[in-house]
Coordinates of C-alpha atoms in Angstrom, one line a residue:
Chain A
M16 CA 22.1 16.2 -1.5
A17 CA 22.5 14.1 -4.5
Q18 CA 22.1 14.2 -8.3
V19 CA 18.8 12.6 -9.0
A20 CA 18.4 10.8 -12.4
V21 CA 16.0 8.5 -14.2
Q22 CA 17.1 6.3 -16.9
Q23 CA 14.8 4.8 -19.5
I24 CA 12.1 4.8 -16.9
S25 CA 8.6 3.5 -17.9
K26 CA 5.3 3.1 -16.3
R27 CA 2.4 1.2 -17.8
F28 CA -1.0 1.0 -16.3
G29 CA -2.6 -1.9 -18.2
S30 CA -2.6 -0.8 -21.8
V31 CA -1.9 2.9 -20.9
T32 CA 1.7 4.0 -21.0
A33 CA 2.0 6.9 -18.5
V34 CA 5.7 7.3 -18.7
D35 CA 7.6 6.1 -21.8
E36 CA 11.4 5.2 -21.5
L37 CA 12.2 8.6 -20.1
T38 CA 15.8 9.6 -19.3
W39 CA 16.8 12.7 -17.5
T40 CA 19.3 13.9 -15.0
F41 CA 18.0 16.6 -12.6
D42 CA 20.2 19.5 -11.7
D43 CA 22.0 19.0 -8.5
G44 CA 20.7 21.6 -6.1
G45 CA 18.5 23.2 -8.7
L46 CA 14.7 23.5 -9.1
T47 CA 13.4 21.5 -12.0
V48 CA 9.8 22.0 -13.0
L49 CA 7.9 19.2 -14.8
V50 CA 5.1 20.7 -16.7
G51 CA 2.5 19.3 -19.1
P52 CA -1.2 18.9 -19.6
S53 CA -3.0 16.4 -17.3
G54 CA -2.2 12.8 -18.3
C55 CA 1.2 13.6 -19.5
G56 CA 2.9 11.5 -16.9
K57 CA 4.4 14.2 -14.7
T58 CA 2.9 13.1 -11.4
T59 CA 3.6 9.4 -12.2
L60 CA 7.2 10.3 -12.9
L61 CA 7.4 12.1 -9.6
R62 CA 5.8 9.2 -7.7
M63 CA 8.3 6.8 -9.2
I64 CA 11.1 9.0 -8.0
A65 CA 9.5 9.0 -4.5
G66 CA 9.2 5.2 -4.7
L67 CA 5.4 5.3 -4.3
E68 CA 5.0 3.9 -7.8
E69 CA 7.0 0.9 -9.1
P70 CA 8.5 1.5 -12.6
S71 CA 7.6 -1.0 -15.3
G72 CA 11.1 -0.6 -16.6
G73 CA 14.2 1.6 -16.1
Q74 CA 16.0 2.9 -13.1
V75 CA 16.0 5.7 -10.6
W76 CA 19.3 7.0 -9.3
F77 CA 20.1 9.1 -6.2
G78 CA 23.7 10.1 -6.7
D79 CA 25.5 6.9 -7.6
L80 CA 23.0 4.7 -5.8
D81 CA 20.4 2.8 -7.8
V82 CA 17.3 3.2 -5.7
T83 CA 14.8 1.6 -8.1
A84 CA 14.2 -1.3 -5.7
V85 CA 14.4 0.8 -2.6
P86 CA 11.0 1.3 -0.9
P87 CA 9.9 4.9 -0.3
W88 CA 10.5 4.8 3.5
E89 CA 14.1 4.0 2.9
R90 CA 14.6 6.6 0.2
N91 CA 15.6 10.0 1.5
A92 CA 13.0 12.0 -0.5
A93 CA 10.6 14.5 1.0
M94 CA 7.4 15.0 -0.7
V95 CA 4.8 17.8 -0.7
F96 CA 1.3 16.7 -1.8
Q97 CA -1.4 18.7 -3.6
S98 CA -3.8 17.8 -0.8
Y99 CA -1.1 18.7 1.7
A100 CA -1.8 15.3 3.3
L101 CA -1.5 16.6 6.8
Y102 CA -2.2 14.0 9.5
P103 CA -5.6 15.2 10.8
H104 CA -5.2 13.5 14.2
M105 CA -1.9 15.1 15.0
T106 CA -1.0 18.7 16.0
V107 CA 1.2 20.8 13.6
F108 CA 4.1 20.0 15.8
A109 CA 3.5 16.3 15.6
N110 CA 3.0 16.5 11.9
M111 CA 6.4 18.1 11.5
A112 CA 8.1 15.8 14.0
F113 CA 6.7 12.7 12.2
P114 CA 9.5 12.3 9.7
L115 CA 12.2 13.0 12.4
Q116 CA 10.7 10.3 14.6
A117 CA 11.0 7.9 11.8
R118 CA 14.7 8.6 11.9
K119 CA 14.8 7.9 15.5
L120 CA 16.1 11.3 16.6
K121 CA 16.3 12.3 20.2
K122 CA 13.3 14.2 21.6
D123 CA 15.0 17.5 22.2
A124 CA 16.7 17.4 18.8
I125 CA 13.3 16.9 17.2
R126 CA 11.9 19.9 19.2
R127 CA 14.8 22.1 18.2
Q128 CA 14.6 21.1 14.5
V129 CA 10.8 21.6 14.3
E130 CA 10.9 24.9 16.0
R131 CA 13.6 26.2 13.8
T132 CA 11.8 25.1 10.7
A133 CA 8.5 26.6 12.0
Q134 CA 10.2 29.9 12.6
A135 CA 11.7 30.0 9.1
L136 CA 8.2 29.5 7.7
G137 CA 6.4 31.8 10.1
I138 CA 4.2 29.1 11.6
D139 CA 5.8 28.8 15.0
H140 CA 2.6 30.2 16.6
L141 CA 0.6 27.3 15.1
L142 CA 2.5 24.4 16.5
R143 CA -0.2 23.3 18.9
R144 CA -3.1 23.5 16.5
K145 CA -4.7 20.6 14.6
P146 CA -4.7 20.8 10.8
R147 CA -8.4 21.5 10.6
E148 CA -7.9 24.7 12.6
L149 CA -5.7 26.1 9.9
S150 CA -6.4 28.1 6.8
G151 CA -5.4 26.8 3.4
G152 CA -2.3 28.9 3.3
Q153 CA -1.2 27.8 6.7
M154 CA -1.8 24.2 5.9
Q155 CA 0.4 24.7 2.8
R156 CA 3.1 26.1 5.0
V157 CA 2.9 23.2 7.4
A158 CA 3.1 20.7 4.5
L159 CA 6.3 22.5 3.3
G160 CA 7.6 22.5 6.9
R161 CA 7.1 18.8 7.2
A162 CA 9.3 18.3 4.1
M163 CA 11.9 20.9 5.1
V164 CA 12.3 19.7 8.7
R165 CA 14.8 17.1 7.5
Q166 CA 17.7 17.2 5.1
P167 CA 16.5 15.0 2.2
D168 CA 18.3 14.1 -1.0
V169 CA 15.5 15.6 -3.0
Y170 CA 12.3 17.6 -2.5
L171 CA 9.4 16.3 -4.6
M172 CA 6.5 18.7 -4.9
D173 CA 3.2 17.6 -6.6
E174 CA 1.2 20.7 -7.5
P175 CA 1.7 22.1 -4.0
L176 CA 0.0 25.5 -4.8
S177 CA -3.0 24.5 -6.8
N178 CA -5.4 24.6 -3.9
L179 CA -4.5 28.2 -3.0
D180 CA -6.2 31.3 -4.2
A181 CA -4.5 33.3 -6.9
Q182 CA -2.8 35.9 -4.8
L183 CA -1.5 33.5 -2.2
R184 CA -0.2 31.3 -5.0
V185 CA 1.9 34.0 -6.4
E186 CA 3.2 34.8 -3.0
M187 CA 4.1 31.2 -2.2
R188 CA 5.8 30.7 -5.6
G189 CA 8.4 33.3 -4.6
E190 CA 8.7 31.9 -1.1
I191 CA 9.3 28.3 -2.3
K192 CA 11.9 29.5 -4.7
R193 CA 13.6 31.6 -2.0
L194 CA 13.6 28.6 0.4
Q195 CA 14.8 26.3 -2.2
R196 CA 17.7 28.6 -3.0
A197 CA 18.6 29.0 0.6
L198 CA 18.5 25.2 1.2
G199 CA 20.2 24.3 -2.1
V200 CA 18.4 20.9 -2.1
T201 CA 17.6 19.3 -5.5
T202 CA 13.9 20.0 -6.1
I203 CA 11.5 18.5 -8.6
Y204 CA 8.3 20.4 -8.9
V205 CA 5.2 19.2 -10.8
T206 CA 2.6 21.7 -12.1
H207 CA 0.2 22.0 -15.0
D208 CA 0.3 25.8 -14.7
Q209 CA 2.7 27.1 -17.3
A210 CA 3.0 30.5 -15.7
E211 CA 4.0 28.8 -12.4
A212 CA 6.4 26.6 -14.4
M213 CA 8.0 29.6 -16.1
T214 CA 8.4 31.7 -13.0
M215 CA 9.8 29.0 -10.8
A216 CA 12.0 26.8 -12.9
D217 CA 15.8 26.8 -13.1
T218 CA 15.2 24.1 -15.6
L219 CA 11.9 23.4 -17.4
V220 CA 10.9 20.0 -18.6
V221 CA 7.9 19.9 -20.8
L222 CA 6.2 16.5 -20.8
R223 CA 3.8 15.1 -23.3
D224 CA 2.4 11.5 -23.5
G225 CA 5.0 10.3 -21.1
R226 CA 8.0 11.7 -23.0
I227 CA 10.1 14.8 -22.8
E228 CA 8.9 17.2 -25.5
Q229 CA 11.5 19.8 -24.6
A230 CA 13.7 20.6 -21.7
G231 CA 16.1 23.4 -20.7
D232 CA 16.1 27.1 -19.6
P233 CA 12.5 28.3 -19.4
E234 CA 13.2 31.5 -21.3
L235 CA 15.0 29.6 -24.1
I236 CA 12.1 27.3 -24.4
Y237 CA 9.7 30.2 -24.6
R238 CA 11.8 31.8 -27.3
Q239 CA 12.7 28.7 -29.2
P240 CA 9.9 26.1 -28.8
A241 CA 11.0 22.9 -30.4
T242 CA 7.6 21.7 -31.3
A243 CA 4.2 23.3 -31.9
F244 CA 3.0 21.6 -28.8
V245 CA 5.5 23.4 -26.6
A246 CA 4.8 26.6 -28.4
G247 CA 1.1 26.2 -27.7
F248 CA 1.5 25.0 -24.1
I249 CA 4.1 27.6 -22.8
G250 CA 3.0 31.2 -22.9
S251 CA -0.2 33.0 -22.1
P252 CA -2.2 34.2 -23.9
M253 CA -1.6 31.3 -26.2
I254 CA 0.6 31.6 -29.3
N255 CA -1.3 32.1 -32.6
F256 CA -1.1 29.3 -35.2
I257 CA -1.7 30.1 -38.8
D258 CA -1.7 27.7 -41.8
V259 CA 0.6 29.1 -44.5
R260 CA 2.4 27.8 -47.6
L261 CA 5.9 28.2 -48.8
D262 CA 5.9 30.2 -52.0
E263 CA 7.3 29.1 -55.3
T264 CA 10.8 30.4 -54.6
G265 CA 10.9 28.6 -51.3
A266 CA 12.2 31.7 -49.6
A267 CA 9.0 33.2 -48.2
W268 CA 5.7 32.1 -46.7
M269 CA 2.3 33.0 -48.1
L270 CA -1.0 33.6 -46.6
G271 CA -3.5 34.7 -49.2
D272 CA -1.9 37.8 -50.8
L273 CA 0.5 38.3 -47.9
R274 CA 4.1 37.2 -48.3
G275 CA 6.5 37.2 -45.5
A276 CA 10.2 36.6 -45.3
L277 CA 11.5 33.5 -43.5
P278 CA 13.4 34.0 -40.3
A279 CA 16.9 35.2 -41.4
R280 CA 18.6 32.2 -39.8
L281 CA 16.5 29.7 -41.6
P282 CA 18.2 28.6 -44.8
A283 CA 15.8 28.4 -47.6
A284 CA 16.4 24.8 -48.2
A285 CA 15.4 23.9 -44.6
A286 CA 11.8 24.9 -45.2
G287 CA 11.2 22.4 -47.9
T288 CA 9.8 22.4 -51.4
A289 CA 7.8 25.1 -53.0
G290 CA 4.1 25.1 -52.1
Q291 CA 4.6 23.0 -49.0
P292 CA 2.1 23.7 -46.2
L293 CA 3.6 25.1 -43.0
V294 CA 2.2 26.2 -39.6
L295 CA 3.3 29.7 -38.7
G296 CA 3.4 30.5 -35.0
I297 CA 3.5 34.0 -33.6
R298 CA 3.1 35.0 -30.0
P299 CA 0.4 37.6 -29.2
E300 CA 3.0 40.1 -27.9
D301 CA 5.0 39.8 -31.2
V302 CA 2.1 40.7 -33.5
V303 CA 2.5 44.4 -34.6
V304 CA -0.9 46.0 -34.8
S305 CA -1.4 49.2 -36.8
L306 CA -4.5 51.3 -37.4
E307 CA -3.1 52.3 -40.8
A308 CA -2.0 50.1 -43.7
I309 CA 1.7 49.2 -43.4
L310 CA 4.0 47.1 -45.6
D311 CA 3.8 43.3 -45.4
S312 CA 0.7 43.3 -43.3
L313 CA -2.6 41.4 -43.1
P314 CA -5.8 43.3 -42.9
A315 CA -8.0 42.1 -40.0
R316 CA -11.0 43.2 -37.9
A317 CA -10.9 43.9 -34.3
V318 CA -13.6 41.7 -32.8
V319 CA -13.0 42.0 -29.0
R320 CA -10.7 44.2 -27.0
E321 CA -9.9 43.1 -23.5
P322 CA -8.1 45.8 -21.5
L323 CA -5.6 44.3 -19.1
G324 CA -4.4 47.5 -17.6
K325 CA -0.8 48.0 -18.8
E326 CA -1.8 46.5 -22.1
A327 CA -4.8 45.1 -23.9
L328 CA -5.6 41.8 -25.6
L329 CA -7.1 42.2 -29.1
L330 CA -9.1 39.3 -30.7
L331 CA -9.0 39.7 -34.4
A332 CA -10.7 38.1 -37.4
A333 CA -9.2 38.1 -40.9
D334 CA -10.6 37.1 -44.3
A335 CA -7.4 35.2 -45.0
L336 CA -8.1 32.9 -42.0
P337 CA -10.6 30.2 -41.7
A338 CA -14.0 31.5 -40.5
G339 CA -14.4 31.5 -36.8
S340 CA -10.7 31.4 -35.9
L341 CA -9.4 34.5 -34.1
L342 CA -5.9 35.8 -33.7
R343 CA -4.7 37.2 -30.4
A344 CA -2.5 40.3 -30.2
I345 CA -1.2 42.2 -27.2
T346 CA -1.3 45.9 -27.9
P347 CA -0.4 49.1 -26.0
P348 CA -3.3 50.5 -23.9
D349 CA -3.6 53.6 -26.1
L350 CA -4.3 51.6 -29.3
R351 CA -8.1 51.5 -29.3
P352 CA -9.7 50.3 -32.5
A353 CA -13.4 50.7 -32.8
P354 CA -15.3 47.4 -32.9
D355 CA -15.1 45.9 -36.4
E356 CA -12.6 48.5 -37.4
T357 CA -10.0 47.3 -39.9
V358 CA -6.4 47.1 -38.6
W359 CA -3.2 45.8 -40.1
L360 CA -1.1 43.0 -38.6
H361 CA 2.5 42.6 -39.3
F362 CA 4.4 39.5 -38.3
P363 CA 8.2 40.5 -37.8
P364 CA 10.2 37.7 -39.5
A365 CA 12.6 37.4 -36.5
R366 CA 9.7 36.6 -34.3
I367 CA 7.9 33.9 -36.2
H368 CA 8.1 30.2 -35.6
L369 CA 7.6 27.8 -38.5
F370 CA 6.4 24.2 -37.8
D371 CA 6.2 21.3 -40.1
P372 CA 2.4 20.3 -40.0
T373 CA 3.2 16.6 -40.3
T374 CA 5.8 16.3 -37.6
N375 CA 4.8 19.4 -35.6
R376 CA 8.5 20.1 -35.1
A377 CA 9.9 23.6 -35.5
L378 CA 11.7 23.9 -38.9
Q379 CA 14.4 25.8 -37.2
S380 CA 14.6 27.9 -34.2
T381 CA 14.3 31.6 -34.5
I382 CA 17.3 32.2 -32.4
G383 CA 18.5 35.7 -31.4
S384 CA 15.3 37.6 -31.3
P385 CA 16.4 40.3 -28.9
R386 CA 14.0 41.0 -26.0
Chain B
M7 CA -45.4 26.4 12.3
R8 CA -44.4 23.9 9.7
R9 CA -41.1 23.5 11.3
S10 CA -42.5 22.8 14.7
L11 CA -44.9 20.3 13.2
H12 CA -41.9 18.5 11.7
T13 CA -40.2 18.5 15.0
L14 CA -43.2 17.2 16.7
A15 CA -43.6 14.4 14.2
S16 CA -39.9 13.3 14.5
L17 CA -40.3 13.4 18.3
V18 CA -43.4 11.1 18.2
V19 CA -41.7 8.6 15.9
T20 CA -38.5 8.5 18.0
A21 CA -40.6 8.1 21.1
V22 CA -42.5 5.2 19.7
V23 CA -39.3 3.4 18.6
A24 CA -37.7 4.0 21.9
L25 CA -40.7 2.7 23.8
F26 CA -40.8 -0.4 21.6
C27 CA -37.1 -1.1 22.5
L28 CA -37.2 -0.1 26.1
L29 CA -40.5 -1.5 27.3
P30 CA -39.3 -5.2 27.5
L31 CA -36.2 -3.9 29.4
Y32 CA -38.5 -2.0 31.8
W33 CA -40.6 -5.1 32.3
V34 CA -37.4 -7.1 33.1
L35 CA -36.3 -4.5 35.6
V36 CA -39.7 -4.4 37.3
T37 CA -39.8 -8.2 37.4
S38 CA -36.3 -8.4 38.9
L39 CA -37.4 -6.2 41.8
K40 CA -40.4 -8.4 42.7
R41 CA -40.3 -11.1 45.3
P42 CA -39.7 -14.5 43.6
G43 CA -43.1 -16.2 43.1
T44 CA -45.0 -12.9 42.9
E45 CA -44.0 -12.1 39.3
F46 CA -47.5 -12.5 37.8
R47 CA -49.6 -11.4 40.7
L48 CA -52.4 -9.2 39.6
P49 CA -53.1 -6.3 39.3
L50 CA -49.9 -5.5 37.4
R51 CA -48.2 -2.4 38.8
A52 CA -46.0 0.1 37.1
W53 CA -43.5 -0.2 40.0
P54 CA -43.3 -3.1 42.5
A55 CA -44.3 -2.3 46.1
P56 CA -42.5 -3.2 48.1
V57 CA -39.2 -3.3 46.2
S58 CA -37.4 -6.6 46.9
W59 CA -33.7 -7.2 46.4
E60 CA -34.1 -10.9 47.2
S61 CA -33.4 -12.1 43.6
Y62 CA -30.3 -10.1 43.3
L63 CA -29.0 -11.5 46.5
T64 CA -29.8 -15.0 45.3
V65 CA -28.1 -14.8 41.9
L66 CA -25.1 -13.1 43.4
G67 CA -25.0 -15.7 46.2
P68 CA -23.2 -19.0 46.5
D69 CA -25.7 -21.0 44.5
F70 CA -25.4 -19.0 41.2
R71 CA -22.5 -16.5 41.5
I72 CA -23.5 -14.7 38.4
Q73 CA -20.6 -12.3 38.9
H74 CA -18.3 -15.1 37.9
A75 CA -20.2 -15.5 34.7
I76 CA -20.2 -11.8 34.1
L77 CA -16.4 -11.7 34.5
N78 CA -16.1 -14.6 32.0
S79 CA -18.3 -12.7 29.6
L80 CA -16.3 -9.6 29.9
L81 CA -13.0 -11.5 29.3
V82 CA -14.4 -13.4 26.4
S83 CA -16.0 -10.3 24.7
A84 CA -13.0 -8.1 25.3
A85 CA -10.6 -10.7 23.9
V86 CA -12.9 -11.4 20.9
T87 CA -13.3 -7.7 20.2
A88 CA -9.5 -7.1 20.3
G89 CA -8.7 -10.2 18.3
A90 CA -11.3 -9.7 15.7
L91 CA -10.6 -6.0 15.2
F92 CA -6.9 -6.6 14.9
L93 CA -7.2 -9.5 12.3
A94 CA -10.2 -7.9 10.5
G95 CA -8.3 -4.6 10.5
L96 CA -5.3 -6.1 8.8
A97 CA -7.5 -7.9 6.2
A98 CA -9.6 -4.9 5.6
Y99 CA -6.5 -2.7 5.2
A100 CA -5.1 -5.1 2.6
I101 CA -8.5 -5.3 0.7
A102 CA -9.1 -1.5 0.9
R103 CA -5.6 -0.2 0.3
L104 CA -3.2 -2.6 -1.3
R105 CA -3.0 -3.8 -4.9
F106 CA -3.0 -7.6 -5.4
R107 CA -4.7 -10.2 -7.5
Y108 CA -8.0 -11.8 -6.5
K109 CA -8.7 -8.9 -4.1
V110 CA -12.5 -8.8 -4.7
Q111 CA -12.7 -12.6 -4.7
S112 CA -10.9 -12.7 -1.3
L113 CA -13.5 -10.3 0.2
T114 CA -16.3 -12.3 -1.3
L115 CA -14.8 -15.5 0.2
I116 CA -14.6 -13.9 3.7
Q117 CA -18.2 -12.8 3.3
M118 CA -19.3 -16.3 2.4
A119 CA -17.7 -17.7 5.5
G120 CA -19.9 -15.4 7.5
M121 CA -23.1 -16.5 5.7
A122 CA -23.1 -20.1 7.1
P123 CA -25.7 -20.3 10.0
A124 CA -24.1 -20.9 13.4
I125 CA -25.9 -24.2 13.7
V126 CA -24.2 -25.5 10.6
V127 CA -20.7 -24.9 11.9
I128 CA -21.3 -25.8 15.5
A129 CA -20.5 -29.4 15.3
P130 CA -17.2 -29.1 13.4
T131 CA -16.2 -26.2 15.7
F132 CA -16.9 -28.5 18.7
V133 CA -14.7 -31.2 17.2
L134 CA -12.0 -28.7 16.4
I135 CA -12.0 -27.2 19.9
R136 CA -12.0 -30.7 21.5
S137 CA -9.0 -31.8 19.5
L138 CA -7.3 -28.6 20.6
G139 CA -8.1 -29.6 24.2
L140 CA -9.8 -26.3 24.8
L141 CA -13.3 -27.5 25.8
S142 CA -14.7 -25.9 28.9
S143 CA -12.1 -23.1 28.7
L144 CA -12.3 -19.4 27.9
P145 CA -9.8 -19.7 25.0
G146 CA -12.0 -22.4 23.5
L147 CA -14.8 -19.8 23.4
I148 CA -12.7 -16.9 22.3
L149 CA -11.1 -18.5 19.2
P150 CA -14.2 -19.5 17.4
N151 CA -16.0 -16.3 18.3
I152 CA -13.1 -14.3 16.7
A153 CA -13.5 -16.4 13.6
Y154 CA -17.3 -15.8 13.6
S155 CA -16.8 -12.0 14.0
I156 CA -14.3 -11.5 11.3
P157 CA -16.5 -11.4 8.1
L158 CA -18.8 -8.6 9.3
S159 CA -16.0 -6.5 10.9
T160 CA -13.8 -6.9 7.8
W161 CA -16.5 -5.7 5.6
L162 CA -17.3 -2.7 7.8
L163 CA -13.6 -1.8 8.2
A164 CA -12.8 -2.2 4.5
A165 CA -15.6 0.2 3.7
Y166 CA -14.2 2.7 6.2
F167 CA -10.5 2.3 5.2
A168 CA -11.4 2.8 1.6
N169 CA -12.7 6.3 2.4
L170 CA -9.4 7.5 4.0
P171 CA -7.3 9.7 1.7
F172 CA -4.5 7.7 0.0
D173 CA -2.2 10.7 0.2
L174 CA -1.9 10.4 4.0
E175 CA -0.4 6.9 3.6
D176 CA 1.9 8.0 0.8
A177 CA 3.0 11.0 3.0
A178 CA 3.7 8.7 5.9
K179 CA 5.8 6.4 3.6
T180 CA 7.9 9.3 2.2
D181 CA 8.2 10.5 5.8
G182 CA 10.1 7.3 6.4
W183 CA 7.6 4.9 8.0
P184 CA 7.3 1.3 6.8
P185 CA 3.7 0.0 6.0
F186 CA 2.9 -1.6 9.3
Q187 CA 3.9 1.5 11.2
V188 CA 1.8 3.6 8.8
F189 CA -1.1 1.3 9.6
L190 CA -0.6 1.7 13.3
R191 CA 0.2 5.4 13.4
V192 CA -1.9 6.9 10.7
I193 CA -4.6 4.5 9.5
L194 CA -5.8 3.1 12.8
P195 CA -6.2 6.4 14.6
L196 CA -8.0 7.9 11.7
A197 CA -10.3 4.8 11.5
A198 CA -11.2 5.1 15.2
P199 CA -14.9 5.8 14.6
G200 CA -15.0 2.8 12.2
L201 CA -13.2 0.6 14.6
F202 CA -15.6 1.7 17.3
S203 CA -18.7 0.8 15.4
A204 CA -17.3 -2.6 14.3
G205 CA -16.0 -3.1 17.9
V206 CA -19.4 -2.4 19.4
L207 CA -21.1 -4.9 17.1
V208 CA -18.4 -7.6 17.8
F209 CA -18.6 -7.0 21.5
L210 CA -22.3 -7.2 21.7
G211 CA -22.5 -10.1 19.4
S212 CA -20.1 -12.1 21.5
W213 CA -21.7 -10.9 24.8
G214 CA -25.0 -12.3 23.8
E215 CA -23.7 -15.4 22.0
F216 CA -25.5 -18.4 23.4
M217 CA -25.2 -21.6 21.3
L218 CA -21.4 -21.8 21.1
A219 CA -21.0 -20.8 24.7
L220 CA -23.4 -23.5 25.8
T221 CA -21.7 -26.2 23.7
I222 CA -18.1 -25.3 24.6
S223 CA -18.8 -24.7 28.3
M224 CA -20.0 -28.3 28.7
G225 CA -22.0 -27.3 31.7
L226 CA -19.0 -26.4 33.9
P227 CA -19.3 -23.0 35.6
E228 CA -15.7 -22.1 35.0
A229 CA -16.3 -21.5 31.3
Q230 CA -19.9 -20.2 31.6
T231 CA -20.8 -16.8 30.1
V232 CA -23.9 -14.9 31.2
P233 CA -26.4 -16.3 28.8
V234 CA -25.5 -19.9 29.7
A235 CA -25.5 -19.1 33.4
I236 CA -28.9 -17.5 33.2
L237 CA -30.2 -20.7 31.5
G238 CA -28.9 -22.5 34.5
F239 CA -31.3 -20.7 36.8
S240 CA -34.2 -22.5 35.2
Q241 CA -32.6 -25.9 35.4
A242 CA -31.2 -26.0 39.0
F243 CA -34.5 -25.2 40.7
Q244 CA -37.9 -24.3 39.4
L245 CA -38.0 -21.5 36.8
Q246 CA -38.0 -18.2 38.8
W247 CA -38.6 -15.2 36.5
A248 CA -37.4 -12.8 39.1
W249 CA -34.0 -14.5 39.2
V250 CA -33.7 -14.6 35.5
S251 CA -34.6 -10.9 35.3
A252 CA -32.1 -10.0 38.0
G253 CA -29.4 -11.9 36.1
I254 CA -30.4 -10.0 32.9
V255 CA -30.2 -6.7 34.6
L256 CA -26.8 -7.4 36.1
S257 CA -25.5 -8.6 32.8
L258 CA -26.6 -5.4 31.1
L259 CA -24.9 -3.1 33.5
P260 CA -21.3 -3.6 32.3
V261 CA -22.3 -3.3 28.7
I262 CA -24.1 0.0 29.3
V263 CA -21.1 1.4 31.2
L264 CA -18.7 0.3 28.4
V265 CA -20.8 1.8 25.7
L266 CA -21.1 5.1 27.5
L267 CA -17.3 5.1 28.2
F268 CA -16.3 4.4 24.6
Q269 CA -18.9 6.8 23.2
K270 CA -17.1 9.6 25.0
T271 CA -13.7 8.7 23.6
V272 CA -15.0 8.4 20.2
I273 CA -16.7 11.8 20.4
Q274 CA -13.4 13.2 21.6
G275 CA -11.7 11.6 18.6
L276 CA -14.2 13.2 16.3
T277 CA -13.9 16.7 17.7
A278 CA -10.0 16.3 17.5
G279 CA -10.5 16.3 13.7
A280 CA -9.8 12.7 13.0
V281 CA -12.1 12.5 10.0
R282 CA -12.5 15.8 8.3
Y283 CA -12.0 15.2 4.6

């Protein structure tokens, strides 16, 4: 086990910069999830830590060892691939024994080790099969087993669940997290699925254009997105963004006739000058929907109602919004507006996020919204 | 109805092609079983009566000893196949999988080397082999044949390697295996069908190769391969088609056996799931 860190690491492919002078120290023994849209550099970063990609600049550290120039076969990193990358010409046993053979272990030690790992993963009855005789879920377990059969400094997982069906994926999320806890090996997990990222991460690192957009505790990131990008990427259904203005006092935002208080913790001066445009963000579950007119509310029309069982997703249009743009709101299942019925939306001041439209950064975090 | 018509049509086409290929072979077989001097006796029969083994005894006998030439051919072809596949395999691996400058150009260059007709390079090859002191020896035949076989097999193997998933290599590297071991343990086994097809082409090419074999052997039986030995039948005495035919039939047998053998292992490799991606 070791603390894995990257320092000012960069990777350029021709004129494209995939990773841009990124510095981060991964929790020793923790599960760090790298998340971001495709092309954000998360897989490239992972491959540089594995040694499969040579950095254009910067260093990779395993503990107090600079491994930047160490080839992948001499680094002690175990990687799980999206395609599983099982060796098709070898049995499951041979696949799992392969990394141990590279370490020149004795035959019976290899056998013991493989059998123990296979048992822990519930694949001991598959050891004599070839990969093509396995189901997707079984292949996934073998791929995990091949990584877990040895004691690496770090596990690197590149979207390991994206080829599984939805139900199996949820099941494996929990399983990987449980195994990771039990083994206590530093794990870096790459995904583009924000739900997977939220549920699995001890530490969440949101990447964009090869840089860290925000990093930290996943729930804190959810509650206090540092930028509009993070707010939009983390959370499903997606957060609502509404263009508003600061009113003449500088102490409230305006949308048409509607005025709303700034979050209590935001000093009036932080918002900027009167009349300045702002982007208001509010998560669908934070929008209060009422069938009757209430104070400080925006009239809107229910366009579509999507029942989700324990709740429903309402898609809403409002005259104060640009034509064609719809707001999302999560409502209790018993709130059932008729199609095109007028409803009133309230945005609780404690729950709104305000972003500067030029920098896309949050004006100030809306800390302390109790959940 | 339509389906059976389709089946019938494909059967007819296959039969015609097979006949076209096999008829000369059949004619050779029939000729080899006739008594020397009766090859063209009329009327032509579908099967010689009586069957005569005289030509076989002659070409295997002390005058010709074709078994010696067959052994030479086997040695040369096996060595050429092994050498060419190994070298072409390494080159193809580099071209298909590694990143380096002038990659495309290097493949083009290798291809260009293969485009020169054999007659153009035969004289320089002779001079080269002579200065190496390898005339009239099997190594003198093996080395240039390897060189001649590399362009085609590199091209075939590079195409094959390029289709293998990159993740497998990366996985093997992170599993702790250095590149050459990855090549031996992961890439080569997965490329078995590709290696086989390239290997068959190289083997057959060098088995039937005539011009270089004639030049390098310098007429000495120690370094004669089958095609050169069979040519000798027509020079030593008068031309006896029955002898020539018997020699051809004998020289075909090891090739047929080898192809059947390897075909089996390759089919096994396929069913073992070597290339399911």
